[in-house]
Coordinates of C-alpha atoms in Angstrom, one line a residue:
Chain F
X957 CA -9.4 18.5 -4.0
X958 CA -9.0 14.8 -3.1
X959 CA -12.5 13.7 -5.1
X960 CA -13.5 12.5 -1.5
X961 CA -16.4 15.1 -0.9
X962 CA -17.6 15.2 3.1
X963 CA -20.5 17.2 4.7
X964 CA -20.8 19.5 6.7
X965 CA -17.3 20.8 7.5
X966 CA -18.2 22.2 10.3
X967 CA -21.2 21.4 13.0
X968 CA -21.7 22.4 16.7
X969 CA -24.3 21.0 18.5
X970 CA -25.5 20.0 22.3
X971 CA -25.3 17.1 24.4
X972 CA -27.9 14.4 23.7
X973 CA -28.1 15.8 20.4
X974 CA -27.9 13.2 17.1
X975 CA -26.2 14.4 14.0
X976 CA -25.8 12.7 10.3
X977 CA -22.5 13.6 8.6
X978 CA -22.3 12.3 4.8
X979 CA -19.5 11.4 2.7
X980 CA -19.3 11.0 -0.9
X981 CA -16.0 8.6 -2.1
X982 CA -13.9 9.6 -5.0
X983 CA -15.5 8.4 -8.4
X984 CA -14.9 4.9 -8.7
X985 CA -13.9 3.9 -5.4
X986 CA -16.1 1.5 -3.8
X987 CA -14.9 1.0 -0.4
X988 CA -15.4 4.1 2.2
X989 CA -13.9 4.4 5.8
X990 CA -14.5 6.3 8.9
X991 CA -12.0 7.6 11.3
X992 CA -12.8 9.9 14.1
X993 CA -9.3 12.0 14.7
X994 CA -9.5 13.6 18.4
X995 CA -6.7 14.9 20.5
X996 CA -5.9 12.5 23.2
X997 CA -7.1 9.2 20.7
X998 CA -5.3 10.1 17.6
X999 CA -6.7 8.8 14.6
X1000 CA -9.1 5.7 15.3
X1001 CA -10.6 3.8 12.5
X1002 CA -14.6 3.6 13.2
X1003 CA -16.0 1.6 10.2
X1004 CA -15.3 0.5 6.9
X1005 CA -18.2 -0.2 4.2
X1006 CA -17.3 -1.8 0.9
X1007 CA -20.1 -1.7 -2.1
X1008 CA -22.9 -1.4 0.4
X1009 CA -22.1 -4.3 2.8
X1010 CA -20.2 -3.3 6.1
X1011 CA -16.6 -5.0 6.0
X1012 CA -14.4 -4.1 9.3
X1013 CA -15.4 -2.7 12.3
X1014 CA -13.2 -0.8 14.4
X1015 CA -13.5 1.2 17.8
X1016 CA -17.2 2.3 16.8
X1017 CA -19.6 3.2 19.8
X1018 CA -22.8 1.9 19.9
X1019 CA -24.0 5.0 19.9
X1020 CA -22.6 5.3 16.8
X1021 CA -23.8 3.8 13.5
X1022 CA -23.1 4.1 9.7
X1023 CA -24.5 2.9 6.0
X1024 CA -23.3 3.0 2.6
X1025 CA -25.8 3.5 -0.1
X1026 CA -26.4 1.9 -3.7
X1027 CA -25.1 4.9 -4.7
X1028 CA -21.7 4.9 -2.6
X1029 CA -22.1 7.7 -0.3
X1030 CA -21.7 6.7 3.2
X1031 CA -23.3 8.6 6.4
X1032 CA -22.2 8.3 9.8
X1033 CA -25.0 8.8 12.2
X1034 CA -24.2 9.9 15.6
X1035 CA -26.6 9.8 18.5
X1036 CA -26.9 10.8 22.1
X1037 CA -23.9 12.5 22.0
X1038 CA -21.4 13.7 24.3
X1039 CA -18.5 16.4 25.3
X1040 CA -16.2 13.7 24.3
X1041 CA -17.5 13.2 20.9
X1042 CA -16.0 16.2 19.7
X1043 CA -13.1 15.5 16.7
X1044 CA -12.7 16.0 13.5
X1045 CA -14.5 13.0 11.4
X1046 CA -12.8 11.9 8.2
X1047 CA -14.2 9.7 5.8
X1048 CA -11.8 8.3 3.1
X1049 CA -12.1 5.7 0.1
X1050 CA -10.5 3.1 -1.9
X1051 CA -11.1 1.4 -5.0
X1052 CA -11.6 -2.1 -3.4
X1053 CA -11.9 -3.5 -0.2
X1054 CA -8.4 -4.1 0.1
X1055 CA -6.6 -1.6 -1.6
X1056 CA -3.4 0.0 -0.6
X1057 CA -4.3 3.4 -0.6
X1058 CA -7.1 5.5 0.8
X1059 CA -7.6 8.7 -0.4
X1060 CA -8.9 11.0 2.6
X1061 CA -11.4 14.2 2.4
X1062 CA -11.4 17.3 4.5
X1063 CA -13.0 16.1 7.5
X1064 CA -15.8 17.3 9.3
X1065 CA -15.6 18.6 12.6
X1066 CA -17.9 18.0 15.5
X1067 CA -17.7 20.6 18.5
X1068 CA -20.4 19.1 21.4
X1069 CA -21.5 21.6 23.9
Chain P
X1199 CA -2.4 -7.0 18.4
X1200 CA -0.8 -4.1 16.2
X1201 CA 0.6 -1.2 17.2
X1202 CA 2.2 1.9 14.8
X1203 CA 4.3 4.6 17.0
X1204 CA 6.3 7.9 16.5
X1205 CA 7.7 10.7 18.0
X1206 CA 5.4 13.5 18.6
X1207 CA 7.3 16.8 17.4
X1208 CA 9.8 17.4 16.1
X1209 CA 11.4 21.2 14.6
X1210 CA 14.2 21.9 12.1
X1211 CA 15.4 25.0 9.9
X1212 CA 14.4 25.6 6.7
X1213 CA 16.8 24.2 3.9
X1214 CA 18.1 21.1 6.5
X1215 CA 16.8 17.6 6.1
X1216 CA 14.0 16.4 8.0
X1217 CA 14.3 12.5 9.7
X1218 CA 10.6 11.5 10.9
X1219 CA 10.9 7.9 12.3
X1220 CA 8.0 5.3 12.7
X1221 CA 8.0 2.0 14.5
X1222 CA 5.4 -0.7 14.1
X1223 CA 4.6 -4.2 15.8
X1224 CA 3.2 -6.3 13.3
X1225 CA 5.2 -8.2 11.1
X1226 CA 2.9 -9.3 8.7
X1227 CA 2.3 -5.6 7.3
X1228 CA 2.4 -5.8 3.5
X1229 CA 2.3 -2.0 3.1
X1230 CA 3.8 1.1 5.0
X1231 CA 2.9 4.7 4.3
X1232 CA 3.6 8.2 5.1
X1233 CA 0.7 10.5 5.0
X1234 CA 0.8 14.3 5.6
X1235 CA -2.2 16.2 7.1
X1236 CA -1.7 20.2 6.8
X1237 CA -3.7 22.2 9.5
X1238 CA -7.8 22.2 9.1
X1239 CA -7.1 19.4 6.1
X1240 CA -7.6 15.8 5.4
X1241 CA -4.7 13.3 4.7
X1242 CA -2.8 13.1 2.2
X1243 CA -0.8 10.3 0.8
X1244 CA 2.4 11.5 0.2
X1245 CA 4.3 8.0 -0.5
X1246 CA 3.9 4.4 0.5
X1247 CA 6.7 1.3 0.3
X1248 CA 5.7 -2.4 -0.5
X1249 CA 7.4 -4.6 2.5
X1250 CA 9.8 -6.2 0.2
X1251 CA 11.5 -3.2 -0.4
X1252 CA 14.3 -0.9 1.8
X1253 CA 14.4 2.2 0.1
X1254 CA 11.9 4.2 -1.9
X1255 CA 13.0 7.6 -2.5
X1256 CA 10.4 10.3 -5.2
X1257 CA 12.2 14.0 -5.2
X1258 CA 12.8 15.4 -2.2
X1259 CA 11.9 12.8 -0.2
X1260 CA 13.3 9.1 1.1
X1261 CA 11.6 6.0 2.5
X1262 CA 13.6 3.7 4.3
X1263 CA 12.3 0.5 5.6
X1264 CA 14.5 -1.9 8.4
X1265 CA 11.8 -5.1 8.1
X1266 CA 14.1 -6.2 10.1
X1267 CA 13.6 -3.9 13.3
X1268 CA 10.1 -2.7 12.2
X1269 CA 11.6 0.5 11.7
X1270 CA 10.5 3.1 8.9
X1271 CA 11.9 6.5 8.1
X1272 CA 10.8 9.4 5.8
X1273 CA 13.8 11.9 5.6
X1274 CA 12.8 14.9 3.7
X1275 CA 15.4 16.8 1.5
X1276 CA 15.7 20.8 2.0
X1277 CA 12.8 21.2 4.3
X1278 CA 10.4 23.8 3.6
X1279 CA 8.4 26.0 5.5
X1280 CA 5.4 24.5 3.4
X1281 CA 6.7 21.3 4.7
X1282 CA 5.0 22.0 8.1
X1283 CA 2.4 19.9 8.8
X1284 CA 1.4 16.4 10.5
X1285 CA 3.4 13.5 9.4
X1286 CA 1.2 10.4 10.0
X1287 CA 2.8 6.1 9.2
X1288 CA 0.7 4.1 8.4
X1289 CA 0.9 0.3 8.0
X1290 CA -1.6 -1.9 6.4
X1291 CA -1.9 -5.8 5.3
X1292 CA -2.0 -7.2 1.9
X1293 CA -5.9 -7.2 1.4
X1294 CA -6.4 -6.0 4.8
X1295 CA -9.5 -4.5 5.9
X1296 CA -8.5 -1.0 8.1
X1297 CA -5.2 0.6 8.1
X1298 CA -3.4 1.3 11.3
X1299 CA -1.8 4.8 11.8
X1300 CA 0.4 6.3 13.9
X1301 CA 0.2 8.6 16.3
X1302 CA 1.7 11.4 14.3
X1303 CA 4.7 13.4 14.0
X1304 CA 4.0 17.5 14.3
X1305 CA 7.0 18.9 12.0
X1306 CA 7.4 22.7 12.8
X1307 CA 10.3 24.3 10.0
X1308 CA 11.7 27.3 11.3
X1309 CA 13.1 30.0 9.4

């Protein structure tokens, strides 16, 4: 168990459908980051959040959209979404906004029929 | 703009060493890292080398760094069968704000 705790694991849902998935960073860690991981994209960095401010933004759709609350956790929101959407979504976090190492969770993976 | 690539596959036999190579564009990365992602799991560091350095090596496996080609290497000692897995570089700034990764490198041991 990394610490990094992500929800749900697993979630199927329809085109033009909007799902929430949540992440909750390793005690301490006060930076969280999003990566979608697909097969044809690889891993893609999405959005990175860092004590409740956004800090980088990566290859995020606008369809896409994310927060980090007082508390830490993070959710990724996605909306309208489509067949290509479907990937495994990662969250991982990091002490400070430019540490060296990011510890990852388990992913949660999106199937879009 | 920056840019982290590897070969996609690569098979050996159990108990031979295992030679993952990673290139990368951007000569300002501070930090380089080998991650390892076993099937239906997350990432997970398995070592990282400062810039300044060549060689890093922690059991069974050895990080070699070539600054000057922008070449990285993680050979792994008497590969396992539990050795299977993704083998993702990373590379990262000092106080940089998203990591780059590689593509990946699918290692397949064989018995």
């Amino acid at each position: 168990d990394s610490g990094v705790t992500q929800t749900p694991k697993h979630l199927i849902t329809a085109t033009g459908q909007r799902v929430t998935l949540r992440c909750s960073p390793r005690s301490g860690d006060l930076s969280v980051y999003w990566y979608q991981q697909s097969l044809d994209q690889g891993l893609q960095f999405l959005i990175q959040y860092y004590n409740g401010e956004e800090r980088a933004k990566g290859n995020i759709l606008e369809r896409f959209s994310a927060q980090q609350f007082p508390d830490l956790h993070s959710e990724l929101n996605l909306s309208s979404l489509e067949l290509g959407d479907s990937a495994l979504y990662f969250c991982a976090s990091s002490p400070r906004s430019g540490a060296n190492v990011l510890t990852f969770g388990a992913g949660s993976r999106l199937t879009v029929l | 703009g920056e840019d982290v690539e590897q070969s996609l596959f690569l098979s050996v036999r159990e108990g031979d060493s295992s030679v993952i190579n990673c290139t990368y564009t951007d000569s300002s990365s501070t930090y380089l890292y080998w991650y390892k992602q076993e099937p239906g799991a997350g990432l997970q560091l398995l070592t990282y080398i400062f810039s300044n350095m060549d060689m890093k090596q922690d059991q069974r496996l050895t990080v070699l760094l070539n600054k000057k080609d922008k070449h990285l290497s993680l050979r792994i000692a008497d590969t396992q069968t539990g050795d299977s897995a993704i083998y993702f570089c990373a590379e990262s700034k000092n106080y940089g704000q998203n990591f780059v990764f590689g593509p990946g490198t699918r290692l397949s041991v064989l018995p």
